[in-house]
Coordinates of C-alpha atoms and ligand atoms in Angstrom, one line a residue:
M1145 CA 10.5 -51.5 -63.1
Q1146 CA 13.0 -52.3 -60.8
E1147 CA 15.3 -49.7 -62.3
R1148 CA 12.8 -47.2 -62.2
L1149 CA 12.1 -47.7 -58.4
L1150 CA 15.7 -47.1 -57.7
E1151 CA 16.1 -44.2 -59.9
L1152 CA 12.8 -42.7 -58.1
Q1153 CA 14.8 -43.6 -54.7
Q1154 CA 17.9 -41.9 -56.1
E1155 CA 16.5 -38.7 -56.9
A1156 CA 14.1 -38.5 -54.0
L1157 CA 17.3 -38.9 -51.4
Q1158 CA 19.2 -36.5 -53.1
K1159 CA 16.5 -33.9 -53.2
A1160 CA 15.7 -34.6 -49.3
T1161 CA 20.1 -34.3 -48.7
E1162 CA 19.6 -30.6 -50.5
A1163 CA 16.4 -29.3 -49.1
T1164 CA 17.1 -26.5 -46.7
E1165 CA 13.8 -26.1 -44.9
L1166 CA 10.9 -28.1 -43.6
K1167 CA 8.4 -27.0 -46.5
E1168 CA 10.6 -28.7 -49.0
L1169 CA 11.0 -31.8 -47.2
N1170 CA 6.8 -32.1 -47.0
D1171 CA 6.6 -31.3 -50.9
I1172 CA 9.3 -34.0 -51.6
R1173 CA 7.3 -36.4 -48.9
V1174 CA 4.1 -35.7 -51.0
A1175 CA 5.5 -35.9 -54.4
Y1176 CA 7.1 -39.1 -53.7
L1177 CA 5.4 -40.9 -51.1
G1178 CA 2.0 -39.7 -51.8
K1179 CA -0.9 -41.5 -53.3
K1180 CA -0.8 -39.7 -56.6
G1181 CA 3.3 -40.0 -56.6
P1182 CA 5.7 -42.0 -58.8
I1183 CA 6.0 -44.8 -56.9
T1184 CA 2.6 -45.5 -56.4
E1185 CA 2.4 -45.1 -60.3
V1186 CA 4.9 -47.6 -60.8
L1187 CA 3.2 -50.0 -58.7
R1188 CA 0.0 -49.7 -60.7
G1189 CA 2.0 -52.0 -63.2
M1190 CA 2.7 -54.6 -61.4
G1191 CA -0.4 -56.6 -62.6
K1192 CA 1.8 -57.0 -65.9
L1193 CA 4.4 -59.0 -63.6
S1194 CA 5.0 -62.5 -63.0
A1195 CA 4.0 -64.1 -59.7
E1196 CA 7.6 -64.7 -58.9
E1197 CA 8.8 -61.1 -59.5
R1198 CA 5.4 -59.4 -58.2
P1199 CA 6.7 -60.0 -54.5
K1200 CA 10.5 -59.0 -55.1
I1201 CA 9.2 -55.8 -57.0
G1202 CA 6.6 -55.1 -54.0
A1203 CA 9.4 -55.3 -51.1
L1204 CA 11.6 -53.2 -53.2
A1205 CA 9.3 -50.5 -53.2
N1206 CA 8.4 -51.1 -49.7
D1207 CA 12.1 -50.6 -49.4
V1208 CA 12.6 -47.7 -51.2
R1209 CA 9.5 -46.0 -49.7
A1210 CA 11.3 -46.6 -46.0
A1211 CA 14.4 -45.1 -47.0
I1212 CA 13.0 -42.2 -48.4
A1213 CA 10.6 -41.9 -45.6
S1214 CA 13.6 -42.2 -43.0
K1215 CA 16.1 -40.0 -45.1
I1216 CA 13.1 -37.0 -44.8
E1217 CA 12.6 -37.5 -41.0
E1218 CA 16.2 -37.6 -40.3
K1219 CA 16.6 -34.3 -42.0
Q1220 CA 13.4 -33.0 -40.5
H1221 CA 14.8 -33.9 -37.2
A1222 CA 18.1 -32.1 -38.2
F1223 CA 15.8 -28.9 -38.9
E1224 CA 14.4 -28.7 -35.8
T1225 CA 17.6 -29.6 -33.7
A1226 CA 19.0 -26.6 -35.8
A1227 CA 16.1 -24.6 -34.6
V1228 CA 15.8 -25.0 -31.2
N1229 CA 19.5 -24.6 -31.2
A1230 CA 19.3 -21.1 -32.4
Q1231 CA 16.7 -20.5 -30.4
L1232 CA 19.0 -21.3 -27.4
A1233 CA 21.7 -19.4 -28.7
S1234 CA 19.5 -16.2 -29.0
E1235 CA 18.2 -16.1 -25.6
K1236 CA 21.3 -16.9 -23.8
I1237 CA 21.7 -15.1 -20.8
D1238 CA 25.4 -14.3 -19.7
V1239 CA 25.3 -15.1 -16.0
T1240 CA 29.0 -13.7 -15.3
L1241 CA 28.0 -10.3 -16.1
P1242 CA 28.0 -8.3 -12.9
G1243 CA 24.4 -7.0 -11.5
R1244 CA 23.8 -3.4 -11.5
P1245 CA 23.9 -1.9 -7.9
V1246 CA 20.5 -1.0 -6.5
N1247 CA 20.7 2.5 -5.0
K1248 CA 18.1 1.9 -1.6
G1249 CA 17.5 5.1 0.5
N1250 CA 17.3 5.0 4.2
Q1251 CA 15.5 6.8 7.0
H1252 CA 16.5 10.5 7.5
P1253 CA 18.2 10.5 11.1
L1254 CA 15.6 13.2 12.1
T1255 CA 13.0 10.6 11.1
R1256 CA 14.5 8.0 12.8
I1257 CA 14.6 10.1 16.1
V1258 CA 11.1 11.2 15.7
E1259 CA 9.7 7.5 15.2
D1260 CA 12.0 6.3 18.1
I1261 CA 10.6 9.1 20.5
E1262 CA 6.5 8.4 19.4
D1263 CA 7.3 4.4 19.7
L1264 CA 8.4 5.4 23.4
F1265 CA 5.6 7.2 24.3
I1266 CA 2.8 5.2 22.8
G1267 CA 4.1 2.4 24.7
M1268 CA 3.3 4.9 27.8
G1269 CA -0.4 5.1 26.5
Y1270 CA 0.1 8.6 24.5
T1271 CA -1.5 9.5 21.0
V1272 CA 0.4 11.6 18.5
A1273 CA -1.6 14.7 17.3
E1274 CA -0.2 16.8 14.6
G1275 CA -1.4 20.6 13.9
P1276 CA -0.6 23.2 11.2
E1277 CA 2.5 24.9 10.4
V1278 CA 0.8 27.4 9.3
E1279 CA -0.2 29.0 12.6
S1280 CA -2.8 31.5 14.3
D1281 CA -1.3 34.1 16.5
Y1282 CA -4.0 32.9 18.5
Y1283 CA -2.8 29.4 19.1
N1284 CA 1.2 30.0 18.6
F1285 CA 0.8 32.5 21.4
E1286 CA -2.3 34.2 22.8
A1287 CA -3.5 30.6 24.2
L1288 CA -0.4 29.8 25.5
N1289 CA -0.8 32.7 28.1
L1290 CA 1.3 35.0 25.9
P1291 CA -1.0 37.8 24.7
K1292 CA 0.1 40.2 22.3
S1293 CA 2.9 42.6 23.1
H1294 CA 4.3 40.3 26.0
P1295 CA 7.8 40.6 26.4
A1296 CA 8.6 36.8 26.4
R1297 CA 7.3 36.7 22.5
D1298 CA 10.8 38.0 22.1
M1299 CA 12.1 34.7 23.2
Q1300 CA 10.7 33.6 19.6
D1301 CA 11.6 35.4 16.5
S1302 CA 8.8 34.6 14.3
F1303 CA 7.8 34.8 10.5
Y1304 CA 4.9 36.6 10.2
I1305 CA 2.6 36.1 7.2
T1306 CA -0.2 38.6 8.2
D1307 CA -0.4 40.3 11.4
E1308 CA -2.7 37.3 12.8
I1309 CA -1.1 34.5 11.0
L1310 CA 2.6 32.8 11.5
M1311 CA 4.9 30.2 10.8
R1312 CA 4.3 28.1 14.3
T1313 CA 7.7 28.8 16.4
H1314 CA 6.9 25.8 18.4
T1315 CA 4.8 22.6 18.5
S1316 CA 2.8 24.1 21.3
P1317 CA -0.2 25.5 19.6
V1318 CA -1.0 21.7 19.1
Q1319 CA -1.6 21.5 22.4
A1320 CA -4.0 24.4 22.7
R1321 CA -5.5 23.1 20.1
T1322 CA -5.9 19.6 21.3
M1323 CA -7.0 20.9 24.9
E1324 CA -9.7 23.2 23.1
M1325 CA -11.2 19.9 21.2
H1326 CA -11.5 17.9 24.6
K1327 CA -13.9 20.3 26.0
G1328 CA -12.5 20.5 29.5
I1329 CA -12.5 17.0 29.9
G1330 CA -9.2 14.8 30.5
P1331 CA -7.1 13.0 30.4
V1332 CA -5.2 14.4 27.6
K1333 CA -1.9 12.5 26.8
I1334 CA -0.4 13.4 23.6
I1335 CA 2.9 14.1 21.8
C1336 CA 3.5 16.4 18.9
P1337 CA 6.3 15.9 16.5
G1338 CA 6.6 18.6 13.7
K1339 CA 8.5 21.4 11.7
V1340 CA 8.8 24.6 13.7
Y1341 CA 10.0 28.1 11.8
R1342 CA 12.1 30.9 13.9
R1343 CA 13.7 33.9 12.3
D1344 CA 17.5 33.1 13.4
N1345 CA 20.5 33.2 11.1
D1346 CA 21.8 29.6 10.2
D1347 CA 24.8 28.4 11.8
A1348 CA 26.3 25.3 13.7
T1349 CA 23.5 25.2 16.3
H1350 CA 20.9 27.4 14.6
S1351 CA 18.3 26.7 12.0
H1352 CA 15.4 28.6 10.4
Q1353 CA 13.3 25.7 10.2
F1354 CA 13.8 22.7 12.8
M1355 CA 12.0 20.1 14.9
Q1356 CA 10.1 19.5 17.9
I1357 CA 8.5 17.5 19.8
E1358 CA 6.1 18.6 22.3
G1359 CA 4.7 16.4 25.4
L1360 CA 1.4 17.1 27.2
V1361 CA -0.5 15.3 30.0
I1362 CA -3.6 16.7 31.8
D1363 CA -5.7 14.7 34.3
E1364 CA -6.6 14.9 37.8
N1365 CA -3.3 15.1 40.5
I1366 CA -0.7 15.2 37.9
S1367 CA 2.1 16.5 39.7
M1368 CA 5.9 17.9 38.6
S1369 CA 7.4 14.2 39.6
D1370 CA 5.4 12.6 36.7
L1371 CA 7.1 14.9 34.7
K1372 CA 10.2 14.0 36.1
G1373 CA 9.7 10.2 36.0
T1374 CA 8.8 10.4 32.3
L1375 CA 11.6 12.3 31.2
E1376 CA 13.7 9.8 33.3
V1377 CA 12.1 7.1 31.1
F1378 CA 12.8 9.1 28.1
A1379 CA 16.4 10.1 28.8
K1380 CA 17.5 6.3 29.6
K1381 CA 15.7 4.9 26.5
V1382 CA 17.2 7.6 24.0
F1383 CA 21.0 7.8 25.7
G1384 CA 21.3 4.8 27.4
Q1385 CA 20.3 3.5 31.0
D1386 CA 22.8 5.2 33.0
R1387 CA 21.6 8.4 32.0
E1388 CA 20.7 11.0 34.7
I1389 CA 18.7 14.1 34.4
R1390 CA 18.1 17.1 36.9
L1391 CA 15.7 19.9 36.5
R1392 CA 16.8 23.6 36.7
P1393 CA 14.3 26.1 37.1
S1394 CA 13.2 28.1 34.4
F1395 CA 10.8 30.3 32.7
F1396 CA 8.3 29.5 29.8
P1397 CA 4.8 31.8 29.7
F1398 CA 2.6 28.7 29.5
T1399 CA 4.2 26.7 32.4
E1400 CA 4.7 27.5 35.7
P1401 CA 7.1 26.6 37.4
S1402 CA 9.2 25.8 34.2
V1403 CA 12.3 24.1 34.3
E1404 CA 14.9 23.4 31.6
I1405 CA 15.9 19.6 32.0
D1406 CA 19.7 18.4 31.8
I1407 CA 20.9 15.0 30.9
S1408 CA 24.3 13.9 32.4
C1409 CA 26.9 13.9 29.7
K1410 CA 27.2 10.4 27.7
I1411 CA 30.6 11.1 26.3
C1412 CA 32.9 11.9 29.7
S1413 CA 30.2 10.3 32.0
G1414 CA 29.6 13.5 33.9
K1415 CA 33.2 14.3 34.6
G1416 CA 33.1 17.1 32.0
C1417 CA 34.4 17.4 28.8
S1418 CA 33.9 20.3 25.8
V1419 CA 30.5 18.6 24.5
C1420 CA 28.8 19.5 28.3
K1421 CA 31.1 22.4 28.5
H1422 CA 32.9 20.8 31.2
T1423 CA 29.7 20.9 33.5
G1424 CA 29.0 17.4 33.1
W1425 CA 25.3 18.1 32.1
I1426 CA 23.6 18.8 28.7
E1427 CA 20.5 20.8 28.4
V1428 CA 18.2 18.7 26.1
L1429 CA 14.7 20.0 27.0
G1430 CA 12.1 22.3 28.4
G1431 CA 9.3 21.6 30.2
G1432 CA 6.8 22.6 33.2
M1433 CA 3.6 22.2 34.8
V1434 CA 0.5 23.5 32.2
H1435 CA 0.0 27.3 33.5
P1436 CA -3.6 27.7 35.0
N1437 CA -4.4 30.4 32.6
V1438 CA -3.5 28.1 29.5
L1439 CA -5.9 25.4 30.9
E1440 CA -8.8 27.7 31.7
M1441 CA -8.3 29.4 28.1
A1442 CA -8.6 25.7 26.5
G1443 CA -11.7 25.2 28.9
F1444 CA -10.5 23.0 31.9
D1445 CA -11.0 23.5 35.2
S1446 CA -7.7 24.1 36.7
K1447 CA -8.9 23.4 40.1
T1448 CA -9.8 20.1 39.1
Y1449 CA -7.2 19.3 36.4
S1450 CA -3.2 19.7 36.4
G1451 CA -0.7 18.9 33.5
F1452 CA 2.8 18.8 32.6
A1453 CA 4.2 19.7 29.1
F1454 CA 7.6 19.3 27.9
G1455 CA 9.0 20.1 24.4
I1456 CA 12.1 18.3 23.0
G1457 CA 14.5 19.9 20.6
V1458 CA 15.0 16.8 17.5
E1459 CA 17.9 18.5 16.0
R1460 CA 19.5 18.8 19.6
I1461 CA 18.7 15.2 20.4
A1462 CA 20.2 14.0 16.5
M1463 CA 23.3 15.7 17.3
L1464 CA 24.1 14.6 20.9
K1465 CA 23.2 10.8 19.9
Y1466 CA 25.1 10.8 16.9
G1467 CA 28.1 13.5 17.5
V1468 CA 27.2 15.8 14.5
D1469 CA 28.7 18.8 14.9
D1470 CA 26.4 21.1 13.1
I1471 CA 22.9 21.7 12.2
R1472 CA 22.8 22.2 8.7
H1473 CA 24.0 18.9 8.1
F1474 CA 20.4 17.4 8.6
Y1475 CA 19.3 20.2 6.0
T1476 CA 21.3 20.1 3.0
N1477 CA 21.1 16.8 2.2
D1478 CA 24.6 15.5 1.4
L1479 CA 24.8 11.7 0.5
R1480 CA 27.9 11.2 2.3
F1481 CA 26.3 12.2 5.6
L1482 CA 22.6 10.8 5.2
K1483 CA 24.3 7.4 4.0
Q1484 CA 26.2 7.1 7.1
F1485 CA 22.6 6.3 9.0
H1486 CA 22.6 3.1 6.5
T1487 CA 21.3 0.8 9.4
H1488 CA 18.4 -1.5 11.2
E1489 CA 15.4 -1.4 9.0
S1490 CA 16.5 0.4 6.0
E1491 CA 19.0 -2.3 5.8
Ligands
LIG1081 N1 7.8 25.4 23.5 C1 8.8 25.6 24.3 C2 9.5 26.1 23.2 O1 9.7 26.0 22.1 C3 9.1 24.5 24.8 C4 8.2 24.1 25.7 C5 7.3 23.1 25.8 C6 8.4 24.6 27.3 C7 6.3 22.7 26.4 C8 7.9 24.0 28.4 C9 6.7 23.1 27.9 O2 10.6 26.7 23.5

């Protein structure tokens, strides 16, 4: 019996050592340690043994079982460790690999200028108004005191789509539309940013498509000094606190009187340089007091109400602010140009 037990132990250990997967170990466990296994079989014959021998064989049988069980367990443990190691190896991440660069875009310089100017005017109680780029002759010209065949229409060469419809040549039609919506009741306080179109040959300072921001205030007792004060705030905010402005008489059909507004040259501080053509001043916008005809046409009583309007050329502001020497840079989307504006919010 003793021999048979040792033989079984030998056999089981051998098989366990040779096992290559968990399933085999389970089979060995069932085969040798199970109720129907050979060890149980051997122990069934213990009745025939003498009282002396019985405990010895009993103890040996337990040892054999324990030896087989521990071998199986050891082997099982080895399998599990190997499985975990294999998984770890397959999921290994090489943290030394350099990351892929993420190409972030940034705001277009014109968008930034428009947003900055919007913020400034919103802070002064204005609201932002928008209108269509494909506009009727009426809002683009007639409602702005430019009847058909008025010679001043020549100031703005236009892209006509039909006799009555054109690409708007300025953002002023938005003021005509907004005034009309107010049905003669003030105050009106808006700025209108947007694209405008003119039949110009593109060159360093002209583009057939560009951007304007129109400002309009209508209320009782609005005077030229309100316009001047407002534009002074604008000039200092955009170009720096030490800027000054000056107004020069000019002509626009929709304002009377009309003015051109110059800002003291930032580059030479007014001494004269090539940017300001040696005058010390740079022309940045046009404006004036809203013409009574424009007020009346939009339904406002020009005896009660007065107002001022101004038009800002966005590209011109951007060119001066950032020292850009060719307007076409804003529209040709050369990344080397655009990436130079990679700062603040977009950083
Ligand atoms: N609309 C004018 C232009 O495009 C600018 C302007 C606006 C002038 C408002 C006066 C008042 O030339």
